[in-house]
Amino acid sequence: MIVLKLNISRIASIPAAFVGATIRIFLDLALDGGTIHNGAWIAALLSALPSIPYLLCLDAVQSDKRMAIPLRFMLLSVTALDAAHVLSICVRAAGCLTLDYVPAHFLALPLALAVLWCVWRNGDAVGYAAILWIRVFPVLLLLVVTLQMRHYNARWLLPLLGNGFPDIIRSGVRASGWFIPATAIYYVTDRSGDKSGRRPLSAWLSFAPAVAALLLILRLMMAPAGLYGLTWEARLDALLTNGRAPLYLQLPMMLVFFFSAFHLLTCECFAASALLQRLAPALDGRLCAAVVTVACTGLSLSGFTVTAVDFIAPWLYVAVAATAALSSLLQGAPKGGERPCNG
Amino acid sequence: MVDGFSMLQRAALVPTLNDNVSRFRTLLHADVNSDAQFRFIECAGTRLCVLYIEGMADDRKISDFILRACVEHATEQPRRIDAAYLMEKVVEIAQCEAEQRVSEILDSVVTGMTAVLIDGCDEAVMLETRGYPARQVNRTTNESVVIGAQEGFVESLRTNMTLMRRYVPCSDLITECVSVGTQVPARVTMVYLGNVADSAVVDAVRRRLKGIDAGTVQGLGAVQQHIEDQPWALLPQILQTERPDRAASCVMDGQVVVLAENSPYALIAPITLFHQLHASDDSFSRWQYGTFLRLIRIIGMLISVFLPGLYIALTDYHMHLLPLSLLGSIAEARANVPFPILIEILIMEFSFYLINEAGTRIPQQIGSALGIVGALILGQAAVSASIISPILIIIVAITGLGNYAIPDYGFGIGLVICRLFIIACSAAFGLYGFCIGAFVLSVSLCGMKSFGFPYMAPVAPPRPHNPDLLVRLPIWLQKRPMYFAALKVSAHGRRG
């Protein structure tokens, strides 16, 4: 018997997707994508361009159609993999702070349990929490900016193009790929109550790269790009310690970082669990969430995600967008079966 | 025996007085119950039996307006008296009705009404004679305000309903009675504005009240636990208030108020988290003062939940996040304390709530002694003995004050438990654990519902609402009732 059907209303899924996409683009360009360069914020803005056709496809594809199964499977794999990667980011960040003596599985376990609990609360809870975060985030960001104000240096944004156009385009395409797992939550939205004329997801999510770009500009003005860019830990340290600001001012930045990452992780885990339930409707939502969370935790602790994410990131956009386009086309093609014959 | 009782209760009256009386004698255990009174009189040649419970019914009303009226009623010739005649011509009590069902008569009699059984008639006359001793309307004890009405609900349901009528003098005010409990029925009343409250909400409250299948329901506290959306959640999803003005304000916003006999407070549903941070003072004060006080309360709530956890995370794990001078002070103060900070905090939290609980139970005359023992002697001695650091006393004191700023008692206790959860998370994993705890708390709050309405609305999800949430803007900008009301018309008659 199905006790929990994982679903999310549209009003909750769009903010969740927005928060997820913003944070994912930021994390990719500021932490994961190798040395951060001055053009990172331009890359964030550029990532919107290839994403829009994908998001339009996502608006068009009806998740309950059989033709969406390949896309569903693809999204599930990518979202679960990225959730595992975000989990490992959180664990590594916690270790980098003061818990470096704690084994990674001890750090991953409480977070995995917390995420499991949150997913069990179902999609609306996750989405409404994202709305709450959208309200609180600017307040904390304002605090960060105020504390850091004297240390920002606009000259560190120069040279504007950083390592040049090829690097910006490469980063932009890579960042646009992260729209896919971050917005997967929209794919499992309950659209039964949708009214025509409502603004689609693509319109809302165009803001996500802009916000990510703003955050990257702030980050780039904290410390010169490349100064701390040698290792992932150094980049994280530069991000959390506000560059040159006194250490005690980094508290709000740490709160912003962890809460944002937790929201992204929960959105992705929820989306993956809901996708799994769509693929295997006989499974209870609680079981799906448990399977996904355990799988993500295992993947994250195996260390596989870092190399896997690095490998798939440049191709992610092309692969999933092609599948989405194919699903969309096949749905639109005239055929018998489910489609009514009244034209 | 029980089956026999049930059969007697389910039956209707018969036209023979002696049979009816013997049935009630059995049901009321009159052979052992000395307060069940059966008074036989004659009215215009017809035998009557006046049935009431001594102490629950008003003796003066019975003797003056029932017994004397019946005995002195004279007709030119003996005639057959029935219930309708008795109500029209004889008894001098305003509220009366005819009743045939034994169970209904019995339920009314045990609550203080008087039944007049008539020989040769299969109907009894039920007369409103409730007159048991009850506390007078008095000042509120737990929800004090500086400005505004001072009276609070009392144990008498009738008085509470009258108070609601006084505060909402409107013909659309509906007071709907529901009997709750299968074995010992309790009288519960739903109060709402017929043209403002959403019928779906009213139906939901009614359905849940009627769906309570417990044998006994002891007051509104039990009712609340039976009808809440999520009984496992730490925070209450129904508001309790002992202030009729606050209940009336909620009724006008489209909420449903539930009152019960013997409960000196009201339940209000549906609610949001923000209702539990509002106090009556906010409405009575000018908007600037109301806003300021409300912000203080919200900061108090945040301090109450997060401050000890943050303290433990920073001092145990992230000393580098503290300014050097503060870190020096803390280290100096803790130099001789033998316990880890977690133990220190738990000792203080436990002591604080021990004093709090003792203060609630202690007789008022020696209450001040408790304050002296708790605050002065214990606190001073603990610091002198290096069991507790002075800075921790400041932390716990501020936390306690923050908690006391919250107007709702149940909500305050829920937040204390949340605080302990945050302390545990922070003690285990520092700021990382603190963030995990706070995140779980925020998602849990966002997942809660009160009668189907999101608990964190109108913030998450956004809903149209008055500018009276975290800050309170001027009264003329508040044009609409709460979003869960059916009618979207303001108190000023403007469309919201």
PDB file of N, CA and C in Angstrom, chain A residues 30 35-39 148 151-159 162-163 216-230 234-235 238-239 242-245:
ATOM      1  N   ALA A  30      32.195  28.710  -8.638  1.00  0.00           N
ATOM      2  CA  ALA A  30      33.062  29.221  -7.577  1.00  0.00           C
ATOM      3  C   ALA A  30      33.915  28.127  -6.941  1.00  0.00           C
ATOM      4  N   THR A  35      39.998  26.493 -11.387  1.00  0.00           N
ATOM      5  CA  THR A  35      40.376  27.833 -10.938  1.00  0.00           C
ATOM      6  C   THR A  35      39.296  28.842 -11.297  1.00  0.00           C
ATOM      7  N   ILE A  36      38.881  29.591 -10.313  1.00  0.00           N
ATOM      8  CA  ILE A  36      37.878  30.622 -10.589  1.00  0.00           C
ATOM      9  C   ILE A  36      38.532  31.760 -11.356  1.00  0.00           C
ATOM     10  N   HIS A  37      37.850  32.249 -12.356  1.00  0.00           N
ATOM     11  CA  HIS A  37      38.439  33.337 -13.148  1.00  0.00           C
ATOM     12  C   HIS A  37      37.483  34.526 -13.180  1.00  0.00           C
ATOM     13  N   ASN A  38      37.997  35.657 -13.579  1.00  0.00           N
ATOM     14  CA  ASN A  38      37.200  36.888 -13.518  1.00  0.00           C
ATOM     15  C   ASN A  38      35.953  36.837 -14.382  1.00  0.00           C
ATOM     16  N   GLY A  39      35.981  36.024 -15.406  1.00  0.00           N
ATOM     17  CA  GLY A  39      34.816  35.945 -16.290  1.00  0.00           C
ATOM     18  C   GLY A  39      33.740  34.998 -15.787  1.00  0.00           C
ATOM     19  N   GLN A 148      31.552  42.999   5.061  1.00  0.00           N
ATOM     20  CA  GLN A 148      32.686  42.884   4.164  1.00  0.00           C
ATOM     21  C   GLN A 148      32.947  44.186   3.408  1.00  0.00           C
ATOM     22  N   HIS A 151      36.171  45.723   2.597  1.00  0.00           N
ATOM     23  CA  HIS A 151      37.195  44.864   1.976  1.00  0.00           C
ATOM     24  C   HIS A 151      36.910  44.542   0.522  1.00  0.00           C
ATOM     25  N   TYR A 152      35.745  44.947   0.012  1.00  0.00           N
ATOM     26  CA  TYR A 152      35.470  44.704  -1.402  1.00  0.00           C
ATOM     27  C   TYR A 152      36.360  45.591  -2.250  1.00  0.00           C
ATOM     28  N   ASN A 153      36.808  45.019  -3.344  1.00  0.00           N
ATOM     29  CA  ASN A 153      37.672  45.792  -4.229  1.00  0.00           C
ATOM     30  C   ASN A 153      37.224  45.539  -5.679  1.00  0.00           C
ATOM     31  N   ALA A 154      36.614  46.558  -6.275  1.00  0.00           N
ATOM     32  CA  ALA A 154      36.056  46.389  -7.631  1.00  0.00           C
ATOM     33  C   ALA A 154      37.152  46.143  -8.666  1.00  0.00           C
ATOM     34  N   ARG A 155      38.351  46.576  -8.349  1.00  0.00           N
ATOM     35  CA  ARG A 155      39.429  46.409  -9.333  1.00  0.00           C
ATOM     36  C   ARG A 155      39.764  44.929  -9.550  1.00  0.00           C
ATOM     37  N   TRP A 156      39.435  44.100  -8.591  1.00  0.00           N
ATOM     38  CA  TRP A 156      39.742  42.668  -8.725  1.00  0.00           C
ATOM     39  C   TRP A 156      38.832  41.970  -9.741  1.00  0.00           C
ATOM     40  N   LEU A 157      37.861  42.723 -10.245  1.00  0.00           N
ATOM     41  CA  LEU A 157      37.019  42.152 -11.305  1.00  0.00           C
ATOM     42  C   LEU A 157      37.738  42.223 -12.656  1.00  0.00           C
ATOM     43  N   LEU A 158      38.823  42.959 -12.669  1.00  0.00           N
ATOM     44  CA  LEU A 158      39.573  43.135 -13.921  1.00  0.00           C
ATOM     45  C   LEU A 158      40.739  42.149 -13.990  1.00  0.00           C
ATOM     46  N   PRO A 159      41.140  41.678 -15.123  1.00  0.00           N
ATOM     47  CA  PRO A 159      40.524  41.894 -16.442  1.00  0.00           C
ATOM     48  C   PRO A 159      39.179  41.173 -16.538  1.00  0.00           C
ATOM     49  N   GLY A 162      38.819  37.588 -17.804  1.00  0.00           N
ATOM     50  CA  GLY A 162      39.592  36.544 -17.130  1.00  0.00           C
ATOM     51  C   GLY A 162      40.512  35.821 -18.081  1.00  0.00           C
ATOM     52  N   ASN A 163      40.335  34.527 -18.175  1.00  0.00           N
ATOM     53  CA  ASN A 163      41.207  33.723 -19.048  1.00  0.00           C
ATOM     54  C   ASN A 163      40.802  33.781 -20.511  1.00  0.00           C
ATOM     55  N   LEU A 216      28.647  35.749  -7.646  1.00  0.00           N
ATOM     56  CA  LEU A 216      30.023  35.557  -8.112  1.00  0.00           C
ATOM     57  C   LEU A 216      30.779  36.880  -8.147  1.00  0.00           C
ATOM     58  N   ILE A 217      30.094  37.940  -8.520  1.00  0.00           N
ATOM     59  CA  ILE A 217      30.746  39.266  -8.522  1.00  0.00           C
ATOM     60  C   ILE A 217      31.198  39.617  -7.103  1.00  0.00           C
ATOM     61  N   LEU A 218      30.294  39.355  -6.135  1.00  0.00           N
ATOM     62  CA  LEU A 218      30.656  39.636  -4.741  1.00  0.00           C
ATOM     63  C   LEU A 218      31.859  38.783  -4.330  1.00  0.00           C
ATOM     64  N   ARG A 219      31.816  37.528  -4.728  1.00  0.00           N
ATOM     65  CA  ARG A 219      32.920  36.623  -4.381  1.00  0.00           C
ATOM     66  C   ARG A 219      34.235  37.115  -5.017  1.00  0.00           C
ATOM     67  N   LEU A 220      34.143  37.547  -6.275  1.00  0.00           N
ATOM     68  CA  LEU A 220      35.371  37.964  -6.975  1.00  0.00           C
ATOM     69  C   LEU A 220      35.941  39.258  -6.398  1.00  0.00           C
ATOM     70  N   MET A 221      35.066  40.060  -5.812  1.00  0.00           N
ATOM     71  CA  MET A 221      35.560  41.320  -5.219  1.00  0.00           C
ATOM     72  C   MET A 221      36.148  41.106  -3.822  1.00  0.00           C
ATOM     73  N   MET A 222      36.004  39.892  -3.291  1.00  0.00           N
ATOM     74  CA  MET A 222      36.554  39.611  -1.959  1.00  0.00           C
ATOM     75  C   MET A 222      38.063  39.403  -2.017  1.00  0.00           C
ATOM     76  N   ALA A 223      38.479  38.650  -3.010  1.00  0.00           N
ATOM     77  CA  ALA A 223      39.906  38.348  -3.127  1.00  0.00           C
ATOM     78  C   ALA A 223      40.224  38.179  -4.602  1.00  0.00           C
ATOM     79  N   PRO A 224      41.444  38.479  -5.022  1.00  0.00           N
ATOM     80  CA  PRO A 224      41.775  38.346  -6.438  1.00  0.00           C
ATOM     81  C   PRO A 224      41.596  36.907  -6.911  1.00  0.00           C
ATOM     82  N   ALA A 225      40.988  36.765  -8.096  1.00  0.00           N
ATOM     83  CA  ALA A 225      40.774  35.430  -8.647  1.00  0.00           C
ATOM     84  C   ALA A 225      42.118  34.766  -8.846  1.00  0.00           C
ATOM     85  N   GLY A 226      42.171  33.493  -8.570  1.00  0.00           N
ATOM     86  CA  GLY A 226      43.397  32.751  -8.808  1.00  0.00           C
ATOM     87  C   GLY A 226      44.338  32.768  -7.623  1.00  0.00           C
ATOM     88  N   LEU A 227      44.150  33.739  -6.709  1.00  0.00           N
ATOM     89  CA  LEU A 227      45.056  33.826  -5.570  1.00  0.00           C
ATOM     90  C   LEU A 227      44.920  32.582  -4.684  1.00  0.00           C
ATOM     91  N   TYR A 228      43.672  32.160  -4.500  1.00  0.00           N
ATOM     92  CA  TYR A 228      43.442  30.981  -3.669  1.00  0.00           C
ATOM     93  C   TYR A 228      43.007  29.791  -4.523  1.00  0.00           C
ATOM     94  N   GLY A 229      43.211  29.886  -5.807  1.00  0.00           N
ATOM     95  CA  GLY A 229      42.521  28.950  -6.691  1.00  0.00           C
ATOM     96  C   GLY A 229      43.188  27.620  -6.920  1.00  0.00           C
ATOM     97  N   LEU A 230      44.186  27.283  -6.148  1.00  0.00           N
ATOM     98  CA  LEU A 230      44.919  26.068  -6.479  1.00  0.00           C
ATOM     99  C   LEU A 230      44.154  24.800  -6.128  1.00  0.00           C
ATOM    100  N   ALA A 234      41.159  25.443  -0.809  1.00  0.00           N
ATOM    101  CA  ALA A 234      41.584  26.845  -0.780  1.00  0.00           C
ATOM    102  C   ALA A 234      40.479  27.754  -1.303  1.00  0.00           C
ATOM    103  N   ARG A 235      39.791  27.275  -2.354  1.00  0.00           N
ATOM    104  CA  ARG A 235      38.686  28.089  -2.905  1.00  0.00           C
ATOM    105  C   ARG A 235      37.560  28.204  -1.881  1.00  0.00           C
ATOM    106  N   ALA A 238      38.575  30.616   0.777  1.00  0.00           N
ATOM    107  CA  ALA A 238      38.460  32.004   0.314  1.00  0.00           C
ATOM    108  C   ALA A 238      37.004  32.458   0.304  1.00  0.00           C
ATOM    109  N   LEU A 239      36.129  31.525  -0.024  1.00  0.00           N
ATOM    110  CA  LEU A 239      34.699  31.863  -0.070  1.00  0.00           C
ATOM    111  C   LEU A 239      34.137  32.095   1.338  1.00  0.00           C
ATOM    112  N   ASN A 242      35.475  35.100   3.665  1.00  0.00           N
ATOM    113  CA  ASN A 242      35.280  36.453   3.145  1.00  0.00           C
ATOM    114  C   ASN A 242      36.596  37.062   2.674  1.00  0.00           C
ATOM    115  N   GLY A 243      37.422  36.272   2.097  1.00  0.00           N
ATOM    116  CA  GLY A 243      38.675  36.832   1.581  1.00  0.00           C
ATOM    117  C   GLY A 243      39.557  37.322   2.695  1.00  0.00           C
ATOM    118  N   ARG A 244      39.712  38.618   2.789  1.00  0.00           N
ATOM    119  CA  ARG A 244      40.655  39.165   3.765  1.00  0.00           C
ATOM    120  C   ARG A 244      39.982  39.686   5.026  1.00  0.00           C
ATOM    121  N   ALA A 245      38.657  39.558   5.076  1.00  0.00           N
ATOM    122  CA  ALA A 245      37.941  40.116   6.227  1.00  0.00           C
ATOM    123  C   ALA A 245      38.351  39.372   7.496  1.00  0.00           C
TER     124      ALA A 245
END
